[in-house]
């Protein structure tokens, strides 16, 4: 049964680095609920145990990519992966784009979702080009989630002040949207300046892939998403 398959693959059920989520979208809604519920139970139970410290990277990603192949079998709707650095908690995924490029070749229907990229640590010129590239490779199946960085050790190692988190986040999204939707872009930002630049490759989805804004407990994050016409990537958390 599906349940026993998940049970037998307990070590795999985490589905990837930190928060690789496959959200169920089966034709049979009851089955989809059961599938997703089993995943959520195991992701919480194994999340902090089944990290890079216990597996070599080659094995880790081989198992994760083989799990992606189940998307088309059971009707899962998307593959989502985080961006984090320098720690076993999420640190095997410093670039979600790289994994999603590989994952897009293991499923023909599931959408690829960055959950999420961190503008604070990325040059928008580079990230816009990478977004266009994986959107093309996946055949227009990319959704782009953005998040504010929040781990102190990441700010420290990148030499970025946490006080600049919000400003970098918002400027980065603005510049990436400009680069994906317009040509010959010029933008005089506080952190990055763009001069007469056309980002390549151009995205398959027009005017651009869908944007999600990660939001948990800060009202301003939800308001920012709404003002920009973006979707919300929210994770309910107890005690918030």
PDB file of C-alpha atoms in Angstrom, residues 115-214:
ATOM      1  CA  UNK A 115      10.900  27.608  -1.186  1.00  0.00           C
ATOM      2  CA  UNK A 116      12.625  29.990  -1.002  1.00  0.00           C
ATOM      3  CA  UNK A 117      15.552  31.874  -2.520  1.00  0.00           C
ATOM      4  CA  UNK A 118      17.187  34.579  -0.398  1.00  0.00           C
ATOM      5  CA  UNK A 119      17.724  37.929  -2.152  1.00  0.00           C
ATOM      6  CA  UNK A 120      19.917  39.069   0.753  1.00  0.00           C
ATOM      7  CA  UNK A 121      22.682  36.706  -0.390  1.00  0.00           C
ATOM      8  CA  UNK A 122      22.170  36.779  -4.165  1.00  0.00           C
ATOM      9  CA  UNK A 123      23.006  39.183  -6.956  1.00  0.00           C
ATOM     10  CA  UNK A 124      19.716  39.840  -8.780  1.00  0.00           C
ATOM     11  CA  UNK A 125      21.465  39.790 -12.148  1.00  0.00           C
ATOM     12  CA  UNK A 126      22.638  36.234 -11.562  1.00  0.00           C
ATOM     13  CA  UNK A 127      19.413  35.023  -9.954  1.00  0.00           C
ATOM     14  CA  UNK A 128      17.209  36.406 -12.733  1.00  0.00           C
ATOM     15  CA  UNK A 129      19.275  34.542 -15.332  1.00  0.00           C
ATOM     16  CA  UNK A 130      19.065  31.314 -13.327  1.00  0.00           C
ATOM     17  CA  UNK A 131      15.298  31.670 -12.984  1.00  0.00           C
ATOM     18  CA  UNK A 132      14.940  32.102 -16.729  1.00  0.00           C
ATOM     19  CA  UNK A 133      17.158  29.085 -17.327  1.00  0.00           C
ATOM     20  CA  UNK A 134      15.305  26.614 -15.084  1.00  0.00           C
ATOM     21  CA  UNK A 135      11.957  27.917 -16.344  1.00  0.00           C
ATOM     22  CA  UNK A 136      13.093  26.993 -19.841  1.00  0.00           C
ATOM     23  CA  UNK A 137      14.554  23.612 -18.859  1.00  0.00           C
ATOM     24  CA  UNK A 138      11.374  22.671 -16.968  1.00  0.00           C
ATOM     25  CA  UNK A 139       9.129  23.734 -19.828  1.00  0.00           C
ATOM     26  CA  UNK A 140       7.585  26.622 -17.915  1.00  0.00           C
ATOM     27  CA  UNK A 141       6.955  24.770 -14.633  1.00  0.00           C
ATOM     28  CA  UNK A 142       8.826  27.075 -12.255  1.00  0.00           C
ATOM     29  CA  UNK A 143       7.309  29.084  -9.384  1.00  0.00           C
ATOM     30  CA  UNK A 144       9.646  31.396  -7.491  1.00  0.00           C
ATOM     31  CA  UNK A 145       9.376  31.812  -3.729  1.00  0.00           C
ATOM     32  CA  UNK A 146      11.374  34.560  -2.016  1.00  0.00           C
ATOM     33  CA  UNK A 147      12.200  34.812   1.678  1.00  0.00           C
ATOM     34  CA  UNK A 148      14.074  37.054   4.058  1.00  0.00           C
ATOM     35  CA  UNK A 149      17.146  35.391   5.466  1.00  0.00           C
ATOM     36  CA  UNK A 150      16.954  34.900   9.220  1.00  0.00           C
ATOM     37  CA  UNK A 151      19.863  32.744  10.429  1.00  0.00           C
ATOM     38  CA  UNK A 152      22.556  34.861  12.154  1.00  0.00           C
ATOM     39  CA  UNK A 153      25.434  32.614  11.106  1.00  0.00           C
ATOM     40  CA  UNK A 154      24.556  33.079   7.435  1.00  0.00           C
ATOM     41  CA  UNK A 155      24.571  36.873   7.703  1.00  0.00           C
ATOM     42  CA  UNK A 156      27.854  36.735   9.572  1.00  0.00           C
ATOM     43  CA  UNK A 157      29.598  34.543   7.030  1.00  0.00           C
ATOM     44  CA  UNK A 158      28.334  36.511   4.041  1.00  0.00           C
ATOM     45  CA  UNK A 159      29.344  39.765   5.694  1.00  0.00           C
ATOM     46  CA  UNK A 160      25.798  41.143   5.433  1.00  0.00           C
ATOM     47  CA  UNK A 161      24.126  43.064   8.247  1.00  0.00           C
ATOM     48  CA  UNK A 162      20.834  41.567   9.486  1.00  0.00           C
ATOM     49  CA  UNK A 163      19.592  45.146   9.710  1.00  0.00           C
ATOM     50  CA  UNK A 164      19.636  45.212   5.903  1.00  0.00           C
ATOM     51  CA  UNK A 165      17.521  42.076   5.567  1.00  0.00           C
ATOM     52  CA  UNK A 166      14.219  43.736   4.673  1.00  0.00           C
ATOM     53  CA  UNK A 167      15.756  46.304   2.336  1.00  0.00           C
ATOM     54  CA  UNK A 168      17.814  43.708   0.457  1.00  0.00           C
ATOM     55  CA  UNK A 169      14.810  41.404   0.240  1.00  0.00           C
ATOM     56  CA  UNK A 170      12.524  44.034  -1.254  1.00  0.00           C
ATOM     57  CA  UNK A 171      15.076  45.580  -3.577  1.00  0.00           C
ATOM     58  CA  UNK A 172      16.103  42.145  -4.826  1.00  0.00           C
ATOM     59  CA  UNK A 173      12.533  41.161  -5.702  1.00  0.00           C
ATOM     60  CA  UNK A 174      11.936  44.483  -7.452  1.00  0.00           C
ATOM     61  CA  UNK A 175      15.074  44.159  -9.561  1.00  0.00           C
ATOM     62  CA  UNK A 176      14.482  40.497 -10.405  1.00  0.00           C
ATOM     63  CA  UNK A 177      10.941  41.270 -11.547  1.00  0.00           C
ATOM     64  CA  UNK A 178      12.216  44.081 -13.750  1.00  0.00           C
ATOM     65  CA  UNK A 179      14.859  41.825 -15.277  1.00  0.00           C
ATOM     66  CA  UNK A 180      12.357  39.046 -15.999  1.00  0.00           C
ATOM     67  CA  UNK A 181       9.609  41.243 -17.450  1.00  0.00           C
ATOM     68  CA  UNK A 182      11.524  43.965 -19.276  1.00  0.00           C
ATOM     69  CA  UNK A 183      14.528  44.385 -21.540  1.00  0.00           C
ATOM     70  CA  UNK A 184      17.332  46.939 -21.377  1.00  0.00           C
ATOM     71  CA  UNK A 185      16.750  47.448 -17.655  1.00  0.00           C
ATOM     72  CA  UNK A 186      18.349  50.246 -15.660  1.00  0.00           C
ATOM     73  CA  UNK A 187      17.811  50.431 -11.899  1.00  0.00           C
ATOM     74  CA  UNK A 188      19.820  52.385  -9.362  1.00  0.00           C
ATOM     75  CA  UNK A 189      19.459  50.295  -6.205  1.00  0.00           C
ATOM     76  CA  UNK A 190      21.059  50.750  -2.837  1.00  0.00           C
ATOM     77  CA  UNK A 191      22.785  47.368  -2.939  1.00  0.00           C
ATOM     78  CA  UNK A 192      22.926  46.505  -6.659  1.00  0.00           C
ATOM     79  CA  UNK A 193      22.973  48.755  -9.697  1.00  0.00           C
ATOM     80  CA  UNK A 194      21.717  47.592 -13.091  1.00  0.00           C
ATOM     81  CA  UNK A 195      22.668  49.464 -16.247  1.00  0.00           C
ATOM     82  CA  UNK A 196      20.994  48.814 -19.622  1.00  0.00           C
ATOM     83  CA  UNK A 197      20.798  45.048 -19.094  1.00  0.00           C
ATOM     84  CA  UNK A 198      18.629  42.407 -20.726  1.00  0.00           C
ATOM     85  CA  UNK A 199      18.582  39.202 -18.695  1.00  0.00           C
ATOM     86  CA  UNK A 200      18.960  35.935 -20.611  1.00  0.00           C
ATOM     87  CA  UNK A 201      17.445  33.481 -21.130  1.00  0.00           C
ATOM     88  CA  UNK A 202      14.013  35.044 -21.163  1.00  0.00           C
ATOM     89  CA  UNK A 203      11.422  33.152 -19.094  1.00  0.00           C
ATOM     90  CA  UNK A 204       9.062  30.750 -20.856  1.00  0.00           C
ATOM     91  CA  UNK A 205       6.116  31.870 -18.699  1.00  0.00           C
ATOM     92  CA  UNK A 206       4.900  35.334 -19.510  1.00  0.00           C
ATOM     93  CA  UNK A 207       5.239  37.893 -18.198  1.00  0.00           C
ATOM     94  CA  UNK A 208       7.275  35.842 -15.665  1.00  0.00           C
ATOM     95  CA  UNK A 209       6.986  32.821 -13.347  1.00  0.00           C
ATOM     96  CA  UNK A 210       4.610  33.237 -10.408  1.00  0.00           C
ATOM     97  CA  UNK A 211       6.162  34.865  -7.332  1.00  0.00           C
ATOM     98  CA  UNK A 212       5.526  33.718  -3.764  1.00  0.00           C
ATOM     99  CA  UNK A 213       6.482  35.639  -0.627  1.00  0.00           C
ATOM    100  CA  UNK A 214       7.389  33.580   2.439  1.00  0.00           C
TER     101      UNK A 214
END
